[in-house]
């Protein structure tokens, strides 16, 4: 093994630093999926590029702070606009005697527990429908439910008044009802 003096090592370090300052890389071409196929992002129109810049990458490590239970099997769930932390939130208080709801869920749905928790804190007549069963799936198809969770609200006459898929939408509906009432 060749032994080097301190001066030789320092000279090699200086040469390497000088060489690194003269390094000019080439442009990296990023491909992403857009409207069903992959294409270089630099060729996208301005609107699609802005949308791409606003995207957030999902990582499993980042999701551990959220309550996602029974996520072992794949799920045909609607993705919420924003995941909700698993902590209890105070619900608005209002008169809910004249309305009822139907909550369509699946056992393996990672988005269903926050919606179930929200609805369990609301004093309102309603029922939970498991779309993993044949009867539940048939009822969901009859009502045009294509994603879980889905909450359908009915007025006293049995007419559908709202449809929600996540906690944010539920809060918006209840806040609107609280303002109107």
Short mmCIF file of C-alpha atoms in Angstrom, two decimals:
data_model
loop_
_atom_site.label_atom_id
_atom_site.label_comp_id
_atom_site.label_asym_id
_atom_site.label_seq_id
_atom_site.Cartn_x
_atom_site.Cartn_y
_atom_site.Cartn_z
CA UNK A 1 0.00 0.00 0.00
CA UNK A 2 1.34 3.41 -0.98
CA UNK A 3 1.74 5.92 1.81
CA UNK A 4 1.01 9.55 1.06
CA UNK A 5 2.17 12.61 2.78
CA UNK A 6 -0.21 15.13 4.24
CA UNK A 7 0.67 17.57 1.46
CA UNK A 8 -0.20 15.01 -1.24
CA UNK A 9 -3.58 14.26 0.39
CA UNK A 10 -4.39 17.96 0.68
CA UNK A 11 -3.39 18.48 -2.98
CA UNK A 12 -5.71 15.62 -4.09
CA UNK A 13 -8.56 17.13 -2.04
CA UNK A 14 -7.96 20.55 -3.64
CA UNK A 15 -7.89 19.00 -7.15
CA UNK A 16 -11.12 17.09 -6.45
CA UNK A 17 -12.87 20.24 -5.17
CA UNK A 18 -11.76 22.14 -8.27
CA UNK A 19 -13.00 19.34 -10.53
CA UNK A 20 -16.38 19.27 -8.70
CA UNK A 21 -16.85 23.01 -9.22
CA UNK A 22 -16.46 22.49 -12.95
CA UNK A 23 -19.08 19.72 -13.11
CA UNK A 24 -22.14 20.69 -15.12
CA UNK A 25 -24.91 18.15 -15.14
CA UNK A 26 -27.52 17.63 -17.78
CA UNK A 27 -31.20 18.39 -17.37
CA UNK A 28 -33.16 15.55 -15.82
CA UNK A 29 -36.28 14.65 -17.70
CA UNK A 30 -39.16 13.75 -15.38
CA UNK A 31 -41.95 11.53 -16.64
CA UNK A 32 -45.31 11.32 -14.91
CA UNK A 33 -48.73 9.97 -15.69
CA UNK A 34 -51.13 12.44 -17.28
CA UNK A 35 -54.56 11.61 -18.69
CA UNK A 36 -53.87 7.88 -18.88
CA UNK A 37 -50.30 7.75 -20.20
CA UNK A 38 -46.76 8.79 -19.25
CA UNK A 39 -45.21 11.87 -20.80
CA UNK A 40 -42.28 14.20 -20.01
CA UNK A 41 -43.46 16.91 -17.60
CA UNK A 42 -41.64 19.60 -19.59
CA UNK A 43 -44.04 18.95 -22.50
CA UNK A 44 -47.19 19.42 -20.41
CA UNK A 45 -49.31 22.55 -20.72
CA UNK A 46 -49.08 25.22 -18.00
CA UNK A 47 -52.18 24.06 -16.12
CA UNK A 48 -51.06 20.45 -15.90
CA UNK A 49 -47.54 21.53 -14.82
CA UNK A 50 -49.05 23.67 -12.04
CA UNK A 51 -51.17 20.70 -10.97
CA UNK A 52 -48.06 18.49 -10.97
CA UNK A 53 -46.18 21.01 -8.79
CA UNK A 54 -49.02 20.92 -6.24
CA UNK A 55 -49.02 17.12 -5.94
CA UNK A 56 -47.91 15.58 -2.66
CA UNK A 57 -46.08 12.28 -2.54
CA UNK A 58 -47.59 9.63 -0.28
CA UNK A 59 -45.17 7.73 1.91
CA UNK A 60 -46.04 4.97 4.32
CA UNK A 61 -43.83 6.52 7.01
CA UNK A 62 -45.73 9.80 6.86
CA UNK A 63 -49.06 7.98 7.06
CA UNK A 64 -48.27 6.30 10.39
CA UNK A 65 -49.54 9.35 12.28
CA UNK A 66 -53.00 8.64 10.84
CA UNK A 67 -55.38 5.93 11.97
CA UNK A 68 -55.63 3.49 9.07
CA UNK A 69 -57.02 0.24 10.44
CA UNK A 70 -57.67 -3.08 8.76
CA UNK A 71 -55.89 -2.03 5.58
CA UNK A 72 -54.68 -5.53 4.76
CA UNK A 73 -56.88 -6.04 1.70
CA UNK A 74 -57.27 -3.74 -1.30
CA UNK A 75 -60.20 -1.37 -1.05
CA UNK A 76 -62.39 0.39 -3.60
CA UNK A 77 -62.59 3.52 -1.50
CA UNK A 78 -62.80 7.11 -2.50
CA UNK A 79 -59.70 9.02 -1.49
CA UNK A 80 -60.50 11.92 0.76
CA UNK A 81 -59.38 15.38 -0.20
CA UNK A 82 -57.24 15.39 2.91
CA UNK A 83 -56.68 12.61 5.44
CA UNK A 84 -58.02 13.38 8.88
CA UNK A 85 -55.97 12.76 12.01
CA UNK A 86 -57.41 10.07 14.24
CA UNK A 87 -58.10 12.37 17.16
CA UNK A 88 -61.65 13.12 18.29
CA UNK A 89 -63.02 16.44 17.11
CA UNK A 90 -65.92 18.31 18.66
CA UNK A 91 -69.07 18.17 16.58
CA UNK A 92 -71.53 21.03 16.18
CA UNK A 93 -74.71 20.67 18.25
CA UNK A 94 -77.98 20.97 16.35
CA UNK A 95 -81.47 19.54 16.01
CA UNK A 96 -81.17 16.37 13.94
CA UNK A 97 -84.51 14.78 14.78
CA UNK A 98 -86.09 15.37 11.36
CA UNK A 99 -83.27 13.79 9.31
CA UNK A 100 -81.77 10.32 9.00
CA UNK A 101 -78.76 8.82 7.28
CA UNK A 102 -77.38 5.69 5.67
CA UNK A 103 -73.65 4.99 6.03
CA UNK A 104 -72.13 2.65 3.42
CA UNK A 105 -68.82 1.11 4.54
CA UNK A 106 -66.46 -1.83 4.01
CA UNK A 107 -64.51 -3.72 6.66
CA UNK A 108 -61.18 -3.21 4.85
CA UNK A 109 -61.72 0.46 3.98
CA UNK A 110 -58.97 2.68 5.44
CA UNK A 111 -61.13 5.81 5.04
CA UNK A 112 -64.21 4.42 6.81
CA UNK A 113 -63.16 4.59 10.53
CA UNK A 114 -62.96 8.43 10.72
CA UNK A 115 -66.39 8.74 9.08
CA UNK A 116 -67.85 6.05 11.39
CA UNK A 117 -66.41 7.88 14.42
CA UNK A 118 -67.86 11.18 13.24
CA UNK A 119 -71.31 9.71 12.69
CA UNK A 120 -71.26 7.83 16.02
CA UNK A 121 -70.94 11.21 17.78
CA UNK A 122 -74.01 12.62 16.01
CA UNK A 123 -77.41 12.12 17.64
CA UNK A 124 -79.35 11.16 14.53
CA UNK A 125 -81.39 8.19 13.37
CA UNK A 126 -79.49 6.15 10.84
CA UNK A 127 -78.10 2.82 9.85
CA UNK A 128 -74.80 1.36 8.75
CA UNK A 129 -74.75 -0.75 5.60
CA UNK A 130 -71.83 -3.12 4.97
CA UNK A 131 -71.25 -3.26 1.20
CA UNK A 132 -69.14 -6.41 1.64
CA UNK A 133 -72.41 -8.32 1.98
CA UNK A 134 -74.60 -9.18 -1.02
CA UNK A 135 -77.58 -7.28 0.43
CA UNK A 136 -75.45 -4.22 1.20
CA UNK A 137 -73.87 -4.24 -2.26
CA UNK A 138 -77.30 -4.54 -3.91
CA UNK A 139 -78.63 -1.62 -1.85
CA UNK A 140 -75.55 0.47 -2.66
CA UNK A 141 -75.99 -0.23 -6.37
CA UNK A 142 -79.68 0.72 -6.14
CA UNK A 143 -78.78 4.07 -4.52
CA UNK A 144 -75.88 4.79 -6.90
CA UNK A 145 -73.17 4.42 -4.23
CA UNK A 146 -69.86 3.75 -5.98
CA UNK A 147 -67.37 4.39 -3.15
CA UNK A 148 -66.98 3.77 0.52
CA UNK A 149 -67.43 5.48 2.82
CA UNK A 150 -70.58 7.22 1.63
CA UNK A 151 -73.12 8.87 3.92
CA UNK A 152 -76.51 9.74 2.44
CA UNK A 153 -78.75 12.11 4.41
CA UNK A 154 -82.55 12.10 4.06
CA UNK A 155 -85.07 14.72 5.20
CA UNK A 156 -88.32 13.91 7.04
CA UNK A 157 -90.02 13.15 3.71
CA UNK A 158 -87.33 10.57 2.83
CA UNK A 159 -85.77 12.72 0.09
CA UNK A 160 -81.99 12.66 -0.23
CA UNK A 161 -80.58 16.02 0.89
CA UNK A 162 -76.81 15.43 0.95
CA UNK A 163 -74.12 12.88 0.16
CA UNK A 164 -70.69 12.88 1.85
CA UNK A 165 -67.55 10.77 1.48
CA UNK A 166 -65.20 12.08 4.19
CA UNK A 167 -65.11 14.01 7.46
CA UNK A 168 -64.47 17.39 5.78
CA UNK A 169 -67.62 17.04 3.69
CA UNK A 170 -69.60 15.94 6.77
CA UNK A 171 -68.35 18.95 8.76
CA UNK A 172 -69.34 21.25 5.91
CA UNK A 173 -72.86 19.78 5.82
CA UNK A 174 -73.30 20.00 9.60
CA UNK A 175 -71.89 23.52 9.75
CA UNK A 176 -74.31 24.58 7.01
CA UNK A 177 -77.22 22.98 8.88
CA UNK A 178 -76.11 24.67 12.13
CA UNK A 179 -76.02 28.07 10.40
CA UNK A 180 -79.45 27.55 8.80
CA UNK A 181 -81.10 26.20 12.00
#
